[in-house]
Amino acid sequence: MNLDELTKERGQIKDTPFPISVKELCDRYEGVTTPMVNDVLREMKYLYQTLPNNILPLREEMKVAGIVFTIKGSKNLSLDNEMVERAKMLEAIPQDSVIVWDTSEDDESAQWGEIMTMAAKKQGCRGAMVDGGVRDTNRVLEQNFPVFCKYRSSNGMLGRFRTIGYQMPITMGKVMVYPGDVVLGDIDGCIVIPRELAYEVLIRAEEIRDNEVEIKEMVNSGMTPTEVVDNGGYF
């Protein structure tokens, strides 16, 4: 059995350079929406790039884009060296990243909280998307740090859940997520953009954003929906 190619792929951290700075890329992604990006990815035949639709922002106005930093964990009762490993993970978070945390569909623990937010912000992290829970919610909100999650719970991880690893490929819903990919989250959920397509997708999403201004003007001018479509618009 030859698994060399699969092993190489699954150990991948994507680092394809962008033609603009990482910060500019992330800032400009925050100027478009997940539906715009989703439409572009559909044009490219990428139909399954959204994270599970029950991962939602703590506040509706929260929006974030960044470079994916993956974390993988699961339910586990052991406590040995958990805090040491958690500290190493936090220290590995790079500037302009967004945490994407695969909890193996945990339904019990809060993987994110106040102190985790403080530590991540100090690293230059832009936000977190957790397929699990958050606690210390009011104190997280006070830090103006975008967090997307499934639920809220006072249950801490220790003794209930532990980290398996980080900066490794993960699967959330139907999406294979690689470290180094780009992710965008807003009121409509979270979407992953493969790194090698990220700049191209951004340019096209910005075109859609600008084109929609013209479509809205058509509608406001009194055109019928058919007339809008005949003039290149859509709904």
mmCIF file of N, CA and C in Angstrom, residues 78-202:
data_model
loop_
_atom_site.group_PDB
_atom_site.id
_atom_site.type_symbol
_atom_site.label_atom_id
_atom_site.label_comp_id
_atom_site.label_asym_id
_atom_site.label_seq_id
_atom_site.Cartn_x
_atom_site.Cartn_y
_atom_site.Cartn_z
ATOM 1 N N SER A 78 -8.974 12.834 30.132
ATOM 2 C CA SER A 78 -7.627 12.971 30.685
ATOM 3 C C SER A 78 -7.224 14.436 30.815
ATOM 4 N N LEU A 79 -6.355 14.696 31.809
ATOM 5 C CA LEU A 79 -5.920 16.056 32.087
ATOM 6 C C LEU A 79 -4.416 16.250 31.909
ATOM 7 N N ASP A 80 -3.655 15.177 31.716
ATOM 8 C CA ASP A 80 -2.193 15.251 31.700
ATOM 9 C C ASP A 80 -1.676 16.235 30.658
ATOM 10 N N ASN A 81 -0.892 17.204 31.120
ATOM 11 C CA ASN A 81 -0.211 18.175 30.246
ATOM 12 C C ASN A 81 -1.153 18.985 29.367
ATOM 13 N N GLU A 82 -2.420 18.986 29.671
ATOM 14 C CA GLU A 82 -3.365 19.698 28.819
ATOM 15 C C GLU A 82 -3.050 21.192 28.760
ATOM 16 N N MET A 83 -2.779 21.805 29.905
ATOM 17 C CA MET A 83 -2.513 23.245 29.916
ATOM 18 C C MET A 83 -1.216 23.588 29.189
ATOM 19 N N VAL A 84 -0.219 22.729 29.303
ATOM 20 C CA VAL A 84 1.054 22.956 28.611
ATOM 21 C C VAL A 84 0.845 22.937 27.109
ATOM 22 N N GLU A 85 0.113 21.946 26.612
ATOM 23 C CA GLU A 85 -0.139 21.832 25.181
ATOM 24 C C GLU A 85 -1.014 22.978 24.683
ATOM 25 N N ARG A 86 -1.955 23.387 25.506
ATOM 26 C CA ARG A 86 -2.822 24.492 25.124
ATOM 27 C C ARG A 86 -2.024 25.792 25.001
ATOM 28 N N ALA A 87 -1.075 25.991 25.911
ATOM 29 C CA ALA A 87 -0.226 27.188 25.857
ATOM 30 C C ALA A 87 0.627 27.202 24.596
ATOM 31 N N LYS A 88 1.196 26.040 24.233
ATOM 32 C CA LYS A 88 2.005 25.948 23.004
ATOM 33 C C LYS A 88 1.166 26.283 21.780
ATOM 34 N N MET A 89 -0.068 25.806 21.771
ATOM 35 C CA MET A 89 -0.967 26.068 20.655
ATOM 36 C C MET A 89 -1.226 27.565 20.513
ATOM 37 N N LEU A 90 -1.515 28.226 21.614
ATOM 38 C CA LEU A 90 -1.795 29.660 21.574
ATOM 39 C C LEU A 90 -0.582 30.453 21.105
ATOM 40 N N GLU A 91 0.600 30.022 21.499
ATOM 41 C CA GLU A 91 1.820 30.729 21.104
ATOM 42 C C GLU A 91 2.161 30.521 19.632
ATOM 43 N N ALA A 92 1.542 29.517 18.999
ATOM 44 C CA ALA A 92 1.807 29.226 17.582
ATOM 45 C C ALA A 92 0.885 29.999 16.640
ATOM 46 N N ILE A 93 -0.094 30.705 17.173
ATOM 47 C CA ILE A 93 -1.058 31.421 16.337
ATOM 48 C C ILE A 93 -0.373 32.607 15.655
ATOM 49 N N PRO A 94 -0.412 32.693 14.331
ATOM 50 C CA PRO A 94 0.253 33.799 13.630
ATOM 51 C C PRO A 94 -0.638 35.030 13.470
ATOM 52 N N GLN A 95 -0.010 36.126 13.101
ATOM 53 C CA GLN A 95 -0.710 37.378 12.800
ATOM 54 C C GLN A 95 -1.710 37.165 11.667
ATOM 55 N N ASP A 96 -2.855 37.858 11.752
ATOM 56 C CA ASP A 96 -3.901 37.857 10.714
ATOM 57 C C ASP A 96 -4.534 36.492 10.490
ATOM 58 N N SER A 97 -4.511 35.657 11.516
ATOM 59 C CA SER A 97 -5.135 34.342 11.411
ATOM 60 C C SER A 97 -6.556 34.370 11.962
ATOM 61 N N VAL A 98 -7.325 33.367 11.588
ATOM 62 C CA VAL A 98 -8.623 33.084 12.195
ATOM 63 C C VAL A 98 -8.611 31.623 12.625
ATOM 64 N N ILE A 99 -8.936 31.382 13.884
ATOM 65 C CA ILE A 99 -9.011 30.017 14.406
ATOM 66 C C ILE A 99 -10.193 29.294 13.769
ATOM 67 N N VAL A 100 -9.962 28.095 13.248
ATOM 68 C CA VAL A 100 -11.051 27.221 12.793
ATOM 69 C C VAL A 100 -10.899 25.923 13.576
ATOM 70 N N TRP A 101 -11.817 25.699 14.517
ATOM 71 C CA TRP A 101 -11.669 24.642 15.520
ATOM 72 C C TRP A 101 -12.666 23.515 15.278
ATOM 73 N N ASP A 102 -12.140 22.370 14.895
ATOM 74 C CA ASP A 102 -12.926 21.152 14.696
ATOM 75 C C ASP A 102 -12.995 20.412 16.024
ATOM 76 N N THR A 103 -14.186 20.331 16.608
ATOM 77 C CA THR A 103 -14.347 19.724 17.934
ATOM 78 C C THR A 103 -14.823 18.272 17.865
ATOM 79 N N SER A 104 -14.811 17.691 16.660
ATOM 80 C CA SER A 104 -15.384 16.347 16.475
ATOM 81 C C SER A 104 -16.859 16.325 16.887
ATOM 82 N N GLU A 105 -17.537 17.449 16.610
ATOM 83 C CA GLU A 105 -18.969 17.618 16.885
ATOM 84 C C GLU A 105 -19.288 17.500 18.371
ATOM 85 N N ASP A 106 -18.422 18.061 19.194
ATOM 86 C CA ASP A 106 -18.697 18.093 20.639
ATOM 87 C C ASP A 106 -19.988 18.862 20.908
ATOM 88 N N ASP A 107 -20.730 18.427 21.919
ATOM 89 C CA ASP A 107 -21.984 19.089 22.272
ATOM 90 C C ASP A 107 -22.036 19.433 23.759
ATOM 91 N N GLU A 108 -20.854 19.460 24.396
ATOM 92 C CA GLU A 108 -20.837 19.596 25.850
ATOM 93 C C GLU A 108 -19.993 20.753 26.354
ATOM 94 N N SER A 109 -18.794 20.931 25.798
ATOM 95 C CA SER A 109 -17.828 21.867 26.367
ATOM 96 C C SER A 109 -17.787 23.190 25.617
ATOM 97 N N ALA A 110 -17.305 24.201 26.322
ATOM 98 C CA ALA A 110 -17.004 25.485 25.708
ATOM 99 C C ALA A 110 -15.508 25.509 25.399
ATOM 100 N N GLN A 111 -15.170 25.511 24.122
ATOM 101 C CA GLN A 111 -13.760 25.514 23.727
ATOM 102 C C GLN A 111 -13.171 26.931 23.751
ATOM 103 N N TRP A 112 -14.025 27.934 23.742
ATOM 104 C CA TRP A 112 -13.545 29.315 23.671
ATOM 105 C C TRP A 112 -14.079 30.127 24.840
ATOM 106 N N GLY A 113 -13.250 31.075 25.336
ATOM 107 C CA GLY A 113 -13.673 31.898 26.457
ATOM 108 C C GLY A 113 -12.867 33.180 26.555
ATOM 109 N N GLU A 114 -12.996 33.831 27.695
ATOM 110 C CA GLU A 114 -12.385 35.149 27.890
ATOM 111 C C GLU A 114 -10.868 35.137 27.762
ATOM 112 N N ILE A 115 -10.203 34.233 28.497
ATOM 113 C CA ILE A 115 -8.744 34.242 28.521
ATOM 114 C C ILE A 115 -8.178 33.774 27.182
ATOM 115 N N MET A 116 -8.836 32.809 26.547
ATOM 116 C CA MET A 116 -8.425 32.362 25.222
ATOM 117 C C MET A 116 -8.486 33.534 24.241
ATOM 118 N N THR A 117 -9.531 34.326 24.352
ATOM 119 C CA THR A 117 -9.664 35.505 23.491
ATOM 120 C C THR A 117 -8.516 36.474 23.720
ATOM 121 N N MET A 118 -8.209 36.752 24.967
ATOM 122 C CA MET A 118 -7.122 37.682 25.288
ATOM 123 C C MET A 118 -5.799 37.211 24.698
ATOM 124 N N ALA A 119 -5.510 35.930 24.867
ATOM 125 C CA ALA A 119 -4.236 35.380 24.378
ATOM 126 C C ALA A 119 -4.168 35.409 22.852
ATOM 127 N N ALA A 120 -5.283 35.062 22.201
ATOM 128 C CA ALA A 120 -5.305 35.047 20.734
ATOM 129 C C ALA A 120 -5.144 36.455 20.177
ATOM 130 N N LYS A 121 -5.803 37.426 20.791
ATOM 131 C CA LYS A 121 -5.694 38.813 20.322
ATOM 132 C C LYS A 121 -4.257 39.316 20.418
ATOM 133 N N LYS A 122 -3.565 38.939 21.476
ATOM 134 C CA LYS A 122 -2.168 39.366 21.639
ATOM 135 C C LYS A 122 -1.282 38.810 20.534
ATOM 136 N N GLN A 123 -1.672 37.687 19.949
ATOM 137 C CA GLN A 123 -0.914 37.087 18.851
ATOM 138 C C GLN A 123 -1.239 37.737 17.502
ATOM 139 N N GLY A 124 -2.241 38.600 17.486
ATOM 140 C CA GLY A 124 -2.653 39.214 16.235
ATOM 141 C C GLY A 124 -3.750 38.458 15.519
ATOM 142 N N CYS A 125 -4.385 37.527 16.217
ATOM 143 C CA CYS A 125 -5.477 36.745 15.651
ATOM 144 C C CYS A 125 -6.686 37.654 15.405
ATOM 145 N N ARG A 126 -7.426 37.403 14.334
ATOM 146 C CA ARG A 126 -8.534 38.261 13.937
ATOM 147 C C ARG A 126 -9.901 37.748 14.388
ATOM 148 N N GLY A 127 -10.000 36.437 14.725
ATOM 149 C CA GLY A 127 -11.290 35.899 15.121
ATOM 150 C C GLY A 127 -11.227 34.395 15.288
ATOM 151 N N ALA A 128 -12.362 33.799 15.671
ATOM 152 C CA ALA A 128 -12.417 32.350 15.898
ATOM 153 C C ALA A 128 -13.742 31.794 15.408
ATOM 154 N N MET A 129 -13.665 30.596 14.798
ATOM 155 C CA MET A 129 -14.844 29.854 14.356
ATOM 156 C C MET A 129 -14.752 28.472 14.983
ATOM 157 N N VAL A 130 -15.669 28.189 15.883
ATOM 158 C CA VAL A 130 -15.581 26.988 16.707
ATOM 159 C C VAL A 130 -16.810 26.107 16.486
ATOM 160 N N ASP A 131 -16.564 24.862 16.107
ATOM 161 C CA ASP A 131 -17.656 23.901 15.938
ATOM 162 C C ASP A 131 -18.011 23.321 17.305
ATOM 163 N N GLY A 132 -18.279 24.225 18.230
ATOM 164 C CA GLY A 132 -18.545 23.854 19.612
ATOM 165 C C GLY A 132 -19.067 25.063 20.364
ATOM 166 N N GLY A 133 -18.572 25.257 21.605
ATOM 167 C CA GLY A 133 -19.166 26.262 22.459
ATOM 168 C C GLY A 133 -18.238 27.375 22.908
ATOM 169 N N VAL A 134 -18.856 28.384 23.498
ATOM 170 C CA VAL A 134 -18.140 29.515 24.084
ATOM 171 C C VAL A 134 -18.699 29.759 25.485
ATOM 172 N N ARG A 135 -17.842 30.243 26.363
ATOM 173 C CA ARG A 135 -18.301 30.672 27.682
ATOM 174 C C ARG A 135 -17.676 32.032 27.994
ATOM 175 N N ASP A 136 -17.977 32.579 29.166
ATOM 176 C CA ASP A 136 -17.562 33.952 29.497
ATOM 177 C C ASP A 136 -18.045 34.892 28.396
ATOM 178 N N THR A 137 -19.231 34.640 27.910
ATOM 179 C CA THR A 137 -19.687 35.300 26.693
ATOM 180 C C THR A 137 -19.651 36.817 26.795
ATOM 181 N N ASN A 138 -20.120 37.362 27.903
ATOM 182 C CA ASN A 138 -20.131 38.824 28.017
ATOM 183 C C ASN A 138 -18.720 39.399 27.984
ATOM 184 N N ARG A 139 -17.749 38.668 28.571
ATOM 185 C CA ARG A 139 -16.373 39.160 28.594
ATOM 186 C C ARG A 139 -15.682 38.974 27.238
ATOM 187 N N VAL A 140 -16.108 37.982 26.494
ATOM 188 C CA VAL A 140 -15.621 37.845 25.116
ATOM 189 C C VAL A 140 -16.150 39.003 24.272
ATOM 190 N N LEU A 141 -17.427 39.303 24.420
ATOM 191 C CA LEU A 141 -18.034 40.385 23.654
ATOM 192 C C LEU A 141 -17.388 41.736 23.957
ATOM 193 N N GLU A 142 -16.999 41.941 25.193
ATOM 194 C CA GLU A 142 -16.364 43.204 25.576
ATOM 195 C C GLU A 142 -15.053 43.445 24.845
ATOM 196 N N GLN A 143 -14.431 42.365 24.345
ATOM 197 C CA GLN A 143 -13.133 42.488 23.679
ATOM 198 C C GLN A 143 -13.243 42.748 22.174
ATOM 199 N N ASN A 144 -14.480 42.857 21.667
ATOM 200 C CA ASN A 144 -14.700 43.143 20.244
ATOM 201 C C ASN A 144 -13.917 42.177 19.350
ATOM 202 N N PHE A 145 -13.998 40.915 19.694
ATOM 203 C CA PHE A 145 -13.297 39.866 18.964
ATOM 204 C C PHE A 145 -14.346 38.969 18.323
ATOM 205 N N PRO A 146 -14.387 38.882 16.991
ATOM 206 C CA PRO A 146 -15.422 38.093 16.337
ATOM 207 C C PRO A 146 -15.307 36.598 16.666
ATOM 208 N N VAL A 147 -16.373 36.045 17.207
ATOM 209 C CA VAL A 147 -16.424 34.619 17.530
ATOM 210 C C VAL A 147 -17.694 34.020 16.921
ATOM 211 N N PHE A 148 -17.516 32.897 16.240
ATOM 212 C CA PHE A 148 -18.614 32.139 15.655
ATOM 213 C C PHE A 148 -18.629 30.773 16.337
ATOM 214 N N CYS A 149 -19.797 30.318 16.757
ATOM 215 C CA CYS A 149 -19.869 29.046 17.487
ATOM 216 C C CYS A 149 -21.266 28.456 17.363
ATOM 217 N N LYS A 150 -21.447 27.256 17.948
ATOM 218 C CA LYS A 150 -22.752 26.586 17.900
ATOM 219 C C LYS A 150 -23.611 26.887 19.115
ATOM 220 N N TYR A 151 -22.968 27.036 20.284
ATOM 221 C CA TYR A 151 -23.754 27.173 21.509
ATOM 222 C C TYR A 151 -22.929 27.865 22.587
ATOM 223 N N ARG A 152 -23.580 28.172 23.708
ATOM 224 C CA ARG A 152 -22.917 28.736 24.876
ATOM 225 C C ARG A 152 -23.077 27.767 26.042
ATOM 226 N N SER A 153 -22.022 27.650 26.842
ATOM 227 C CA SER A 153 -22.068 26.740 27.984
ATOM 228 C C SER A 153 -21.051 27.188 29.025
ATOM 229 N N SER A 154 -21.357 26.980 30.288
ATOM 230 C CA SER A 154 -20.384 27.281 31.342
ATOM 231 C C SER A 154 -19.334 26.185 31.489
ATOM 232 N N ASN A 155 -19.524 25.042 30.813
ATOM 233 C CA ASN A 155 -18.583 23.925 30.910
ATOM 234 C C ASN A 155 -17.232 24.266 30.284
ATOM 235 N N GLY A 156 -16.172 24.269 31.095
ATOM 236 C CA GLY A 156 -14.837 24.398 30.540
ATOM 237 C C GLY A 156 -14.381 23.078 29.939
ATOM 238 N N MET A 157 -13.304 23.132 29.150
ATOM 239 C CA MET A 157 -12.818 21.920 28.486
ATOM 240 C C MET A 157 -12.171 20.931 29.439
ATOM 241 N N LEU A 158 -11.445 21.429 30.429
ATOM 242 C CA LEU A 158 -10.592 20.570 31.254
ATOM 243 C C LEU A 158 -11.382 19.436 31.897
ATOM 244 N N GLY A 159 -10.949 18.204 31.623
ATOM 245 C CA GLY A 159 -11.617 17.028 32.161
ATOM 246 C C GLY A 159 -12.788 16.557 31.325
ATOM 247 N N ARG A 160 -13.105 17.297 30.276
ATOM 248 C CA ARG A 160 -14.218 16.924 29.397
ATOM 249 C C ARG A 160 -13.792 16.793 27.934
ATOM 250 N N PHE A 161 -12.778 17.560 27.550
ATOM 251 C CA PHE A 161 -12.404 17.707 26.148
ATOM 252 C C PHE A 161 -10.935 18.098 26.109
ATOM 253 N N ARG A 162 -10.219 17.650 25.083
ATOM 254 C CA ARG A 162 -8.850 18.127 24.971
ATOM 255 C C ARG A 162 -8.423 18.232 23.511
ATOM 256 N N THR A 163 -7.404 19.045 23.304
ATOM 257 C CA THR A 163 -6.864 19.264 21.970
ATOM 258 C C THR A 163 -6.078 18.053 21.501
ATOM 259 N N ILE A 164 -6.277 17.660 20.253
ATOM 260 C CA ILE A 164 -5.522 16.569 19.640
ATOM 261 C C ILE A 164 -4.309 17.122 18.900
ATOM 262 N N GLY A 165 -4.491 18.245 18.232
ATOM 263 C CA GLY A 165 -3.403 18.852 17.473
ATOM 264 C C GLY A 165 -3.850 20.154 16.856
ATOM 265 N N TYR A 166 -2.926 20.805 16.168
ATOM 266 C CA TYR A 166 -3.247 22.057 15.491
ATOM 267 C C TYR A 166 -2.374 22.195 14.252
ATOM 268 N N GLN A 167 -2.787 23.114 13.377
ATOM 269 C CA GLN A 167 -2.152 23.287 12.070
ATOM 270 C C GLN A 167 -2.050 21.962 11.309
ATOM 271 N N MET A 168 -3.206 21.302 11.252
ATOM 272 C CA MET A 168 -3.356 20.052 10.530
ATOM 273 C C MET A 168 -4.655 20.146 9.723
ATOM 274 N N PRO A 169 -4.764 19.449 8.580
ATOM 275 C CA PRO A 169 -6.027 19.464 7.839
ATOM 276 C C PRO A 169 -7.164 18.921 8.695
ATOM 277 N N ILE A 170 -8.327 19.560 8.573
ATOM 278 C CA ILE A 170 -9.508 19.133 9.318
ATOM 279 C C ILE A 170 -10.696 19.083 8.367
ATOM 280 N N THR A 171 -11.750 18.425 8.798
ATOM 281 C CA THR A 171 -13.002 18.415 8.052
ATOM 282 C C THR A 171 -14.102 18.963 8.942
ATOM 283 N N MET A 172 -14.809 19.960 8.442
ATOM 284 C CA MET A 172 -15.971 20.496 9.165
ATOM 285 C C MET A 172 -17.145 20.501 8.208
ATOM 286 N N GLY A 173 -18.172 19.723 8.532
ATOM 287 C CA GLY A 173 -19.254 19.527 7.590
ATOM 288 C C GLY A 173 -18.720 18.805 6.367
ATOM 289 N N LYS A 174 -18.926 19.395 5.187
ATOM 290 C CA LYS A 174 -18.439 18.799 3.941
ATOM 291 C C LYS A 174 -17.141 19.434 3.461
ATOM 292 N N VAL A 175 -16.552 20.293 4.296
ATOM 293 C CA VAL A 175 -15.396 21.072 3.856
ATOM 294 C C VAL A 175 -14.093 20.512 4.409
ATOM 295 N N MET A 176 -13.143 20.246 3.536
ATOM 296 C CA MET A 176 -11.776 19.949 3.957
ATOM 297 C C MET A 176 -11.063 21.289 4.106
ATOM 298 N N VAL A 177 -10.604 21.573 5.320
ATOM 299 C CA VAL A 177 -9.991 22.866 5.628
ATOM 300 C C VAL A 177 -8.509 22.657 5.894
ATOM 301 N N TYR A 178 -7.676 23.424 5.188
ATOM 302 C CA TYR A 178 -6.230 23.320 5.357
ATOM 303 C C TYR A 178 -5.676 24.569 6.044
ATOM 304 N N PRO A 179 -4.672 24.395 6.895
ATOM 305 C CA PRO A 179 -3.973 25.567 7.424
ATOM 306 C C PRO A 179 -3.459 26.409 6.259
ATOM 307 N N GLY A 180 -3.675 27.710 6.341
ATOM 308 C CA GLY A 180 -3.234 28.588 5.266
ATOM 309 C C GLY A 180 -4.322 28.972 4.290
ATOM 310 N N ASP A 181 -5.458 28.261 4.297
ATOM 311 C CA ASP A 181 -6.601 28.683 3.498
ATOM 312 C C ASP A 181 -7.093 30.038 4.017
ATOM 313 N N VAL A 182 -8.056 30.614 3.322
ATOM 314 C CA VAL A 182 -8.663 31.878 3.752
ATOM 315 C C VAL A 182 -10.095 31.589 4.177
ATOM 316 N N VAL A 183 -10.550 32.274 5.215
ATOM 317 C CA VAL A 183 -11.916 32.068 5.687
ATOM 318 C C VAL A 183 -12.580 33.421 5.912
ATOM 319 N N LEU A 184 -13.880 33.467 5.619
ATOM 320 C CA LEU A 184 -14.680 34.676 5.817
ATOM 321 C C LEU A 184 -15.941 34.307 6.570
ATOM 322 N N GLY A 185 -16.276 35.094 7.585
ATOM 323 C CA GLY A 185 -17.499 34.862 8.336
ATOM 324 C C GLY A 185 -18.276 36.150 8.516
ATOM 325 N N ASP A 186 -19.609 36.046 8.396
ATOM 326 C CA ASP A 186 -20.471 37.192 8.654
ATOM 327 C C ASP A 186 -21.829 36.680 9.116
ATOM 328 N N ILE A 187 -22.845 37.492 9.026
ATOM 329 C CA ILE A 187 -24.167 37.124 9.533
ATOM 330 C C ILE A 187 -24.738 35.883 8.842
ATOM 331 N N ASP A 188 -24.257 35.589 7.623
ATOM 332 C CA ASP A 188 -24.757 34.430 6.877
ATOM 333 C C ASP A 188 -23.912 33.176 7.073
ATOM 334 N N GLY A 189 -22.984 33.199 8.038
ATOM 335 C CA GLY A 189 -22.187 32.008 8.313
ATOM 336 C C GLY A 189 -20.740 32.161 7.893
ATOM 337 N N CYS A 190 -20.070 31.026 7.696
ATOM 338 C CA CYS A 190 -18.628 31.012 7.429
ATOM 339 C C CYS A 190 -18.343 30.237 6.151
ATOM 340 N N ILE A 191 -17.385 30.740 5.379
ATOM 341 C CA ILE A 191 -17.025 30.082 4.124
ATOM 342 C C ILE A 191 -15.509 30.028 3.988
ATOM 343 N N VAL A 192 -15.010 28.885 3.479
ATOM 344 C CA VAL A 192 -13.576 28.652 3.328
ATOM 345 C C VAL A 192 -13.192 28.798 1.863
ATOM 346 N N ILE A 193 -12.154 29.589 1.618
ATOM 347 C CA ILE A 193 -11.655 29.801 0.261
ATOM 348 C C ILE A 193 -10.289 29.136 0.147
ATOM 349 N N PRO A 194 -10.131 28.147 -0.743
ATOM 350 C CA PRO A 194 -8.810 27.521 -0.917
ATOM 351 C C PRO A 194 -7.754 28.587 -1.199
ATOM 352 N N ARG A 195 -6.636 28.491 -0.539
ATOM 353 C CA ARG A 195 -5.623 29.535 -0.615
ATOM 354 C C ARG A 195 -5.198 29.839 -2.049
ATOM 355 N N GLU A 196 -5.057 28.792 -2.865
ATOM 356 C CA GLU A 196 -4.568 28.986 -4.224
ATOM 357 C C GLU A 196 -5.552 29.769 -5.092
ATOM 358 N N LEU A 197 -6.811 29.891 -4.643
ATOM 359 C CA LEU A 197 -7.825 30.637 -5.377
ATOM 360 C C LEU A 197 -8.167 31.968 -4.724
ATOM 361 N N ALA A 198 -7.601 32.239 -3.557
ATOM 362 C CA ALA A 198 -8.090 33.319 -2.702
ATOM 363 C C ALA A 198 -8.056 34.687 -3.367
ATOM 364 N N TYR A 199 -6.962 35.014 -4.043
ATOM 365 C CA TYR A 199 -6.875 36.347 -4.648
ATOM 366 C C TYR A 199 -7.836 36.463 -5.829
ATOM 367 N N GLU A 200 -7.898 35.446 -6.655
ATOM 368 C CA GLU A 200 -8.810 35.440 -7.798
ATOM 369 C C GLU A 200 -10.263 35.556 -7.342
ATOM 370 N N VAL A 201 -10.610 34.826 -6.299
ATOM 371 C CA VAL A 201 -11.972 34.883 -5.757
ATOM 372 C C VAL A 201 -12.272 36.280 -5.217
ATOM 373 N N LEU A 202 -11.314 36.885 -4.535
ATOM 374 C CA LEU A 202 -11.511 38.226 -3.994
ATOM 375 C C LEU A 202 -11.816 39.230 -5.100
#
